[in-house]
mmCIF file of C-alpha atoms in Angstrom:
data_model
loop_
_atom_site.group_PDB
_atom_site.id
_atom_site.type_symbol
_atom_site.label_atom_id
_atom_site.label_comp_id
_atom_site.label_asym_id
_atom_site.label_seq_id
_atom_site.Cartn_x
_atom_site.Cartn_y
_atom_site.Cartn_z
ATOM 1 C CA UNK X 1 43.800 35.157 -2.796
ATOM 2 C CA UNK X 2 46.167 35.896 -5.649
ATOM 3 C CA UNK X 3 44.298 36.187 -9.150
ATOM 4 C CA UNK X 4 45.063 37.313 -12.258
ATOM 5 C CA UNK X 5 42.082 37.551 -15.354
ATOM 6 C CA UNK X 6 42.514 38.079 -19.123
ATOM 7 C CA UNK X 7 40.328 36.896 -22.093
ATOM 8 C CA UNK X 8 41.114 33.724 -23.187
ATOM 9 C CA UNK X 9 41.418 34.222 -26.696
ATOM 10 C CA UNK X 10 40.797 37.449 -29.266
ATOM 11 C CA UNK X 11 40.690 37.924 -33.231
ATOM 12 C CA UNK X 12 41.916 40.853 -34.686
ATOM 13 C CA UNK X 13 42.551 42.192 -38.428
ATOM 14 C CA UNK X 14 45.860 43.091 -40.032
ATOM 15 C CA UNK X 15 46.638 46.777 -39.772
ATOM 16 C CA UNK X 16 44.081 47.432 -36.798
ATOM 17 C CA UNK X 17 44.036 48.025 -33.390
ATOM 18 C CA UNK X 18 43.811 45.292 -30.337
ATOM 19 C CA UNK X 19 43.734 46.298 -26.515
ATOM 20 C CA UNK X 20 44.124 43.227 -24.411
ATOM 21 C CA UNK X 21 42.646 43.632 -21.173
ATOM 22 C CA UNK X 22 43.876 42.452 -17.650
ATOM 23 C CA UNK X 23 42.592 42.724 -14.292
ATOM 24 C CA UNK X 24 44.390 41.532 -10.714
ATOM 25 C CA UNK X 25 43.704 40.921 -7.419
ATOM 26 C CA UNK X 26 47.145 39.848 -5.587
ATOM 27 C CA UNK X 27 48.383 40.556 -1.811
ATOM 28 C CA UNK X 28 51.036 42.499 -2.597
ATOM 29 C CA UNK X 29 51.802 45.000 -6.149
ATOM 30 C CA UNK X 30 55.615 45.791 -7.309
ATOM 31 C CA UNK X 31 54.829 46.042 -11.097
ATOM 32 C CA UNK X 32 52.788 44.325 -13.447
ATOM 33 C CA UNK X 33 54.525 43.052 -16.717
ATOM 34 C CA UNK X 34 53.480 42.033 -20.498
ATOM 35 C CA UNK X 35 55.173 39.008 -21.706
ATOM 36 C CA UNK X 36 54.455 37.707 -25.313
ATOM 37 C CA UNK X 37 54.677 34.231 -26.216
ATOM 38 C CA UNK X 38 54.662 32.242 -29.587
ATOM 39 C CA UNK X 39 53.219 28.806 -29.489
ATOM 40 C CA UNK X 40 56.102 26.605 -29.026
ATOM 41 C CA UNK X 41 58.501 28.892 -27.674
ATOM 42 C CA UNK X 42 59.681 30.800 -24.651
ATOM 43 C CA UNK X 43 58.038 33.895 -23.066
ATOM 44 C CA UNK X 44 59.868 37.524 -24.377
ATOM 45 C CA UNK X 45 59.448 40.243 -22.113
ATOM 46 C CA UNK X 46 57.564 43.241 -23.686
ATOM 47 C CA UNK X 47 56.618 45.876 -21.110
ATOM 48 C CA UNK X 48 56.665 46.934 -17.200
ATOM 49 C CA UNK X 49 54.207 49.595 -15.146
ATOM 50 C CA UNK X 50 54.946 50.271 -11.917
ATOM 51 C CA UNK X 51 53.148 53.801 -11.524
ATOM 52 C CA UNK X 52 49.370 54.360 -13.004
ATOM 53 C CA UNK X 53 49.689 55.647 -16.659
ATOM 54 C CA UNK X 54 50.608 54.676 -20.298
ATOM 55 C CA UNK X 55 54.476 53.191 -21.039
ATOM 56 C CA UNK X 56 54.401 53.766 -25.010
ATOM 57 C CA UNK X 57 57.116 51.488 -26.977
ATOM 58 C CA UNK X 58 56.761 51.792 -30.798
ATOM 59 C CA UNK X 59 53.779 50.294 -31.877
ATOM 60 C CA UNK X 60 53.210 48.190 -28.147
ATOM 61 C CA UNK X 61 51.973 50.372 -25.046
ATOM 62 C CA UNK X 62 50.594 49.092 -21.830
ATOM 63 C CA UNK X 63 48.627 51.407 -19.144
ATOM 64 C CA UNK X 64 48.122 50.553 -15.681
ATOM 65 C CA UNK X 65 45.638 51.507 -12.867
ATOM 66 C CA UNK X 66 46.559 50.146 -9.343
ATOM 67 C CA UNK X 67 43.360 51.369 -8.041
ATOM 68 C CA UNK X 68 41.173 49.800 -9.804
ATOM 69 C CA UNK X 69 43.937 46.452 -10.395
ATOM 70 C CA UNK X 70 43.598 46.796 -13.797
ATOM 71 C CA UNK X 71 46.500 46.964 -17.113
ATOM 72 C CA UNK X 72 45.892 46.664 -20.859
ATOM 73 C CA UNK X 73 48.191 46.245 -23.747
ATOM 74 C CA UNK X 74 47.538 48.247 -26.849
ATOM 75 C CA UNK X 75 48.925 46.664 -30.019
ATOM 76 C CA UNK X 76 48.844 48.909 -33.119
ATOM 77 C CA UNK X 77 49.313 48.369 -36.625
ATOM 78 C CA UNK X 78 48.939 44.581 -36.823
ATOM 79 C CA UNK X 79 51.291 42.551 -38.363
ATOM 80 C CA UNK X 80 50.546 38.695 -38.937
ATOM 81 C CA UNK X 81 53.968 38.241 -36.582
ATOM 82 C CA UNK X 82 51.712 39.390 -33.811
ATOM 83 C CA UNK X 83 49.667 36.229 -33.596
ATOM 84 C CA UNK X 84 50.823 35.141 -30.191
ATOM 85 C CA UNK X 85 49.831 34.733 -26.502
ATOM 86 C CA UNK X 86 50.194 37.297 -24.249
ATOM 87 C CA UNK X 87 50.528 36.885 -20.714
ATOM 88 C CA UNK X 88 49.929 39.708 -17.483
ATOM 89 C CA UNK X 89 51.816 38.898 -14.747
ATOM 90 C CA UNK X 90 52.309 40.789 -11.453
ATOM 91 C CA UNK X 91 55.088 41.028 -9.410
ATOM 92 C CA UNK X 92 54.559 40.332 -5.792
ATOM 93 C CA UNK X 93 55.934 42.919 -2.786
ATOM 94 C CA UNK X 94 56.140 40.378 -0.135
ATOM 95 C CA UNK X 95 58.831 38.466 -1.364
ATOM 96 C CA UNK X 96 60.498 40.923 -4.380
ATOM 97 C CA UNK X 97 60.885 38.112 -6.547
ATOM 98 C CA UNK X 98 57.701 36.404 -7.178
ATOM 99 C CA UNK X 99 55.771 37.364 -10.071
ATOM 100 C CA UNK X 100 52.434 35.491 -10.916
ATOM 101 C CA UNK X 101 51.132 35.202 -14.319
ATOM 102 C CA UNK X 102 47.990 34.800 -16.052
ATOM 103 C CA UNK X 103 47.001 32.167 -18.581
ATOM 104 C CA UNK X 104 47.328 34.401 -21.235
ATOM 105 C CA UNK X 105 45.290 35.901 -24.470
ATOM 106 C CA UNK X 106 45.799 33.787 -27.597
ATOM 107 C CA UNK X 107 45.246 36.608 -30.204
ATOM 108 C CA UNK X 108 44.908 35.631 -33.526
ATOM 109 C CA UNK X 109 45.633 38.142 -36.848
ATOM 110 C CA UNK X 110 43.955 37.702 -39.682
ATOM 111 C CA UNK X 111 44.994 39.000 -43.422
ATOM 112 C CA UNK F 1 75.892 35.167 -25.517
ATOM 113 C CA UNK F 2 73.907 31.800 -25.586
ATOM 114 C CA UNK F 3 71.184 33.541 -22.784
ATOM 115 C CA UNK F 4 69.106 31.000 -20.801
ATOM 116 C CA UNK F 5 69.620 27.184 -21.965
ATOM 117 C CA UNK F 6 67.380 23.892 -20.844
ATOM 118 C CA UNK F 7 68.811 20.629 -21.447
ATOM 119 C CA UNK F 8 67.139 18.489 -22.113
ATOM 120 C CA UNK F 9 64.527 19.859 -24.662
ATOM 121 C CA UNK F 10 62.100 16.898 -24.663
ATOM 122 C CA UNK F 11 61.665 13.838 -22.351
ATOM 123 C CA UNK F 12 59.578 10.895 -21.646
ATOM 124 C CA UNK F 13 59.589 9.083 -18.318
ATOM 125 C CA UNK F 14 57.496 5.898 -16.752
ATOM 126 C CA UNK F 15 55.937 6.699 -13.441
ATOM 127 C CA UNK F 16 58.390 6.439 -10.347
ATOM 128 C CA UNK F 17 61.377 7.478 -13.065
ATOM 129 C CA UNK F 18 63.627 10.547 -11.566
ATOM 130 C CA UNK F 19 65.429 13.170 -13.874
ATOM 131 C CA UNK F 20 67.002 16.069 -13.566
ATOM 132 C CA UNK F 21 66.690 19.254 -15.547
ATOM 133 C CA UNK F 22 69.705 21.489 -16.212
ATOM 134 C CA UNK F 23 69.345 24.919 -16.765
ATOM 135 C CA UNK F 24 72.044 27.186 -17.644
ATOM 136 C CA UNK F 25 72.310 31.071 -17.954
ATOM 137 C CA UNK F 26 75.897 33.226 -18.952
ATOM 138 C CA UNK F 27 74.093 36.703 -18.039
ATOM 139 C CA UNK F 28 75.588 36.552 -14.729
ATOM 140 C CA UNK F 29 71.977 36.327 -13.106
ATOM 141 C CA UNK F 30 71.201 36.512 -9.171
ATOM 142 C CA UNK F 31 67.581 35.081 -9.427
ATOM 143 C CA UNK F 32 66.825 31.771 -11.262
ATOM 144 C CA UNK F 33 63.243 30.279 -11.528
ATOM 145 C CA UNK F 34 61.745 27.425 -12.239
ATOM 146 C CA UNK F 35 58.123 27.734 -13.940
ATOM 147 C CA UNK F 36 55.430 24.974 -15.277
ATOM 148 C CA UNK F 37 53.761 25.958 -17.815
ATOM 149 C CA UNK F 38 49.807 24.080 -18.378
ATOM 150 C CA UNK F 39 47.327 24.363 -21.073
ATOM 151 C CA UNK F 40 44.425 26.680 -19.883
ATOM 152 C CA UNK F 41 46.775 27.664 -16.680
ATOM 153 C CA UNK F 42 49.476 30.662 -16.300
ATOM 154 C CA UNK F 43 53.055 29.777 -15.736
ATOM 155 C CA UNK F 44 53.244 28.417 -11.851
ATOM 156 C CA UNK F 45 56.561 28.938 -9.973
ATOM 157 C CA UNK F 46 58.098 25.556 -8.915
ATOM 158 C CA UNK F 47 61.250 26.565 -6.803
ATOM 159 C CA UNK F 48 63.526 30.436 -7.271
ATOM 160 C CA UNK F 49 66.551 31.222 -5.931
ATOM 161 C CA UNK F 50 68.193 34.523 -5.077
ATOM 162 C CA UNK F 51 71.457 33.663 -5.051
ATOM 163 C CA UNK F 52 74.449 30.796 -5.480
ATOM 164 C CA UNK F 53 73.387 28.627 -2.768
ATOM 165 C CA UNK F 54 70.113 29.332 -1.743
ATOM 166 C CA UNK F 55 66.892 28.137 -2.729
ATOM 167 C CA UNK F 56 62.452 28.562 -1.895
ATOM 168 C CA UNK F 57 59.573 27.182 -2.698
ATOM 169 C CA UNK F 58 57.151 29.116 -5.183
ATOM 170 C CA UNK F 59 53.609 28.699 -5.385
ATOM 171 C CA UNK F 60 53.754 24.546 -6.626
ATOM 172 C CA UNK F 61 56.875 23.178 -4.868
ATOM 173 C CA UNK F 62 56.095 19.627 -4.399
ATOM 174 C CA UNK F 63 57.494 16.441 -5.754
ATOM 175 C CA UNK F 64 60.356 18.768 -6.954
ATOM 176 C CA UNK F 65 63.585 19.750 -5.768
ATOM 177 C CA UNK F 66 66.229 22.459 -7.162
ATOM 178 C CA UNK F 67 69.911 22.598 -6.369
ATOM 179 C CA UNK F 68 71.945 25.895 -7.117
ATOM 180 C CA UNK F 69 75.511 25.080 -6.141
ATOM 181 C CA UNK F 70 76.841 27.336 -9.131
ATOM 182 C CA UNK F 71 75.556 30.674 -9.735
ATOM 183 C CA UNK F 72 75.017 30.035 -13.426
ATOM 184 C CA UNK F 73 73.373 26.499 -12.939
ATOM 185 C CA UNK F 74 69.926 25.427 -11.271
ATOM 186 C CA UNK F 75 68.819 22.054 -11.516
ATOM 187 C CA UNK F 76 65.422 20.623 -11.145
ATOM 188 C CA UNK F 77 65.203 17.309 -9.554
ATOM 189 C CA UNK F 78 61.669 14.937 -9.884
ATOM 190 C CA UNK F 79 62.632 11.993 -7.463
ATOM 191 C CA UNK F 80 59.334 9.521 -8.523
ATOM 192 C CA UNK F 81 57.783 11.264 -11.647
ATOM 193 C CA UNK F 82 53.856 10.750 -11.856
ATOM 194 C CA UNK F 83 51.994 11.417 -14.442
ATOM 195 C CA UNK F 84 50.656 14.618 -12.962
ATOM 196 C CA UNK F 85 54.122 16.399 -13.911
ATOM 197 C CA UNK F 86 53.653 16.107 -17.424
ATOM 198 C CA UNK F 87 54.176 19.915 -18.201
ATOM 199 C CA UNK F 88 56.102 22.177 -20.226
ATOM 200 C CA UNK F 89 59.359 23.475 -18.195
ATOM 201 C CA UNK F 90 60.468 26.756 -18.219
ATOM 202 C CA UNK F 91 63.368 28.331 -16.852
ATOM 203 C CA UNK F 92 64.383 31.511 -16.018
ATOM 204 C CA UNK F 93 66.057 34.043 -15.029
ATOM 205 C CA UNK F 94 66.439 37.786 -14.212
ATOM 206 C CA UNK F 95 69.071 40.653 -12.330
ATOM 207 C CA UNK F 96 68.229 43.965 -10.753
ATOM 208 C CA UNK F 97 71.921 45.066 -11.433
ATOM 209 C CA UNK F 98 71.045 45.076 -14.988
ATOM 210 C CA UNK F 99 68.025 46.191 -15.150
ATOM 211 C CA UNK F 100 65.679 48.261 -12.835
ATOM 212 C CA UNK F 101 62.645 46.410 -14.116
ATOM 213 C CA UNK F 102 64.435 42.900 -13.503
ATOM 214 C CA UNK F 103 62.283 41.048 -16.131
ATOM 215 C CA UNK F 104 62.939 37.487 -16.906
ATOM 216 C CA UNK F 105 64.791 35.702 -19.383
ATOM 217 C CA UNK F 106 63.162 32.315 -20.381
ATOM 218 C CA UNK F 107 64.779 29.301 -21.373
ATOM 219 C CA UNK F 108 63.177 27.543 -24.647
ATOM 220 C CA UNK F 109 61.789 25.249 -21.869
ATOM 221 C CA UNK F 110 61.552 21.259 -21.848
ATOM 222 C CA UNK F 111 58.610 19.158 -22.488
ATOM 223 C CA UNK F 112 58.195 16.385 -20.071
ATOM 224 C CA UNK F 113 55.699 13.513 -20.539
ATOM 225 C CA UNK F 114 55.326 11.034 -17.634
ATOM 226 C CA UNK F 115 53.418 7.840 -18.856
#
């Protein structure tokens, strides 16, 4: 079966450091993306992985390890703005266009 | 550039009431989605298409239908609404010419409540 896991919800403190955790089982593995989402509004696109490793993008990086099925997102420097959900999705081989997404991790920032 | 647009933005229907949502991209897109969106659940693909014309079913296809007879336009059809489609819509849409990583590009989605 197809199934992607991330914590439901986390709370984190201005200024620090989050890592959002995700971990997949699908049939099939042609990237794995980050998508952040503020309640009420559409999902934004914020990172890809294809191969295992860390993709760094200013203060957002996301690593992936297709062995084990398993991505995180590392959010530095909190800002209040980054009080959002944040959804892992993988993109499916068999058909090239399928991606299936997780529910998401509600994080929270706190002053 | 006005992206991905929805129309409408919110609805409410009666059980056995059919609508159609509109959904609208200028990007020049080949793929088009249609995603549901639950509390507690990921987004579930409805219908995609790959191209003006063609059309499949994703991972929650029934009681919908999709039409794309213009490659900036896919519609989502609910023939008899029931109360189990009350959901948050989301549309989207995405191109491998323009990008190798061919992300999406949501719509601000429409929020459908069947009574």
């Amino acid at each position: 079966g197809q199934n992607i896991d991330q914590p439901t919800e986390m709370t984190a403190t201005e200024g620090a450091i989050v890592q959002i955790n995700c971990t997949y089982q699908t049939s099939g593995f042609n990237g794995l993306f980050w998508y952040q989402q503020h309640a009420g509004e559409a999902p934004t696109f914020l990172s890809y992985n294809v191969l295992d490793g860390l993709e760094e993008k200013g203060r957002f990086s996301s690593f992936l390890s297709r062995s084990k099925g398993y991505s995180y997102l590392l959010l530095k420097e909190l800002q209040m703005k980054d009080s959002a959900s944040y959804l892992c999705a993988v993109r499916d081989s068999t058909g090239g266009f399928k991606t299936i997404f997780g529910a998401g991790t509600r994080l929270f920032v706190k002053a | 550039n006005a992206g991905v647009t929805q129309t409408p933005k919110f609805r409410v229907l009666k059980t056995g009431q059919s609508m159609t949502l509109l959904c609208a991209q200028d990007m020049n897109h080949e793929y088009m989605y249609w995603y549901r969106q639950d509390p507690g659940m990921g987004l579930r693909l409805i219908h995609y298409s790959v191209g003006e014309g063609t059309t499949a079913k994703g991972e929650v296809p029934d009681g919908y239908n999709v039409s794309r007879l213009k490659k900036q336009n896919f519609l989502l059809g609910l023939e008899s609404a029931a109360p189990s489609q009350t959901s948050v819509y989301f549309c989207a849409s995405s191109s491998t010419r323009t990008s190798a990583y061919n992300e999406q590009f949501f719509g601000p989605g429409t929020r459908l409540t069947v009574l």
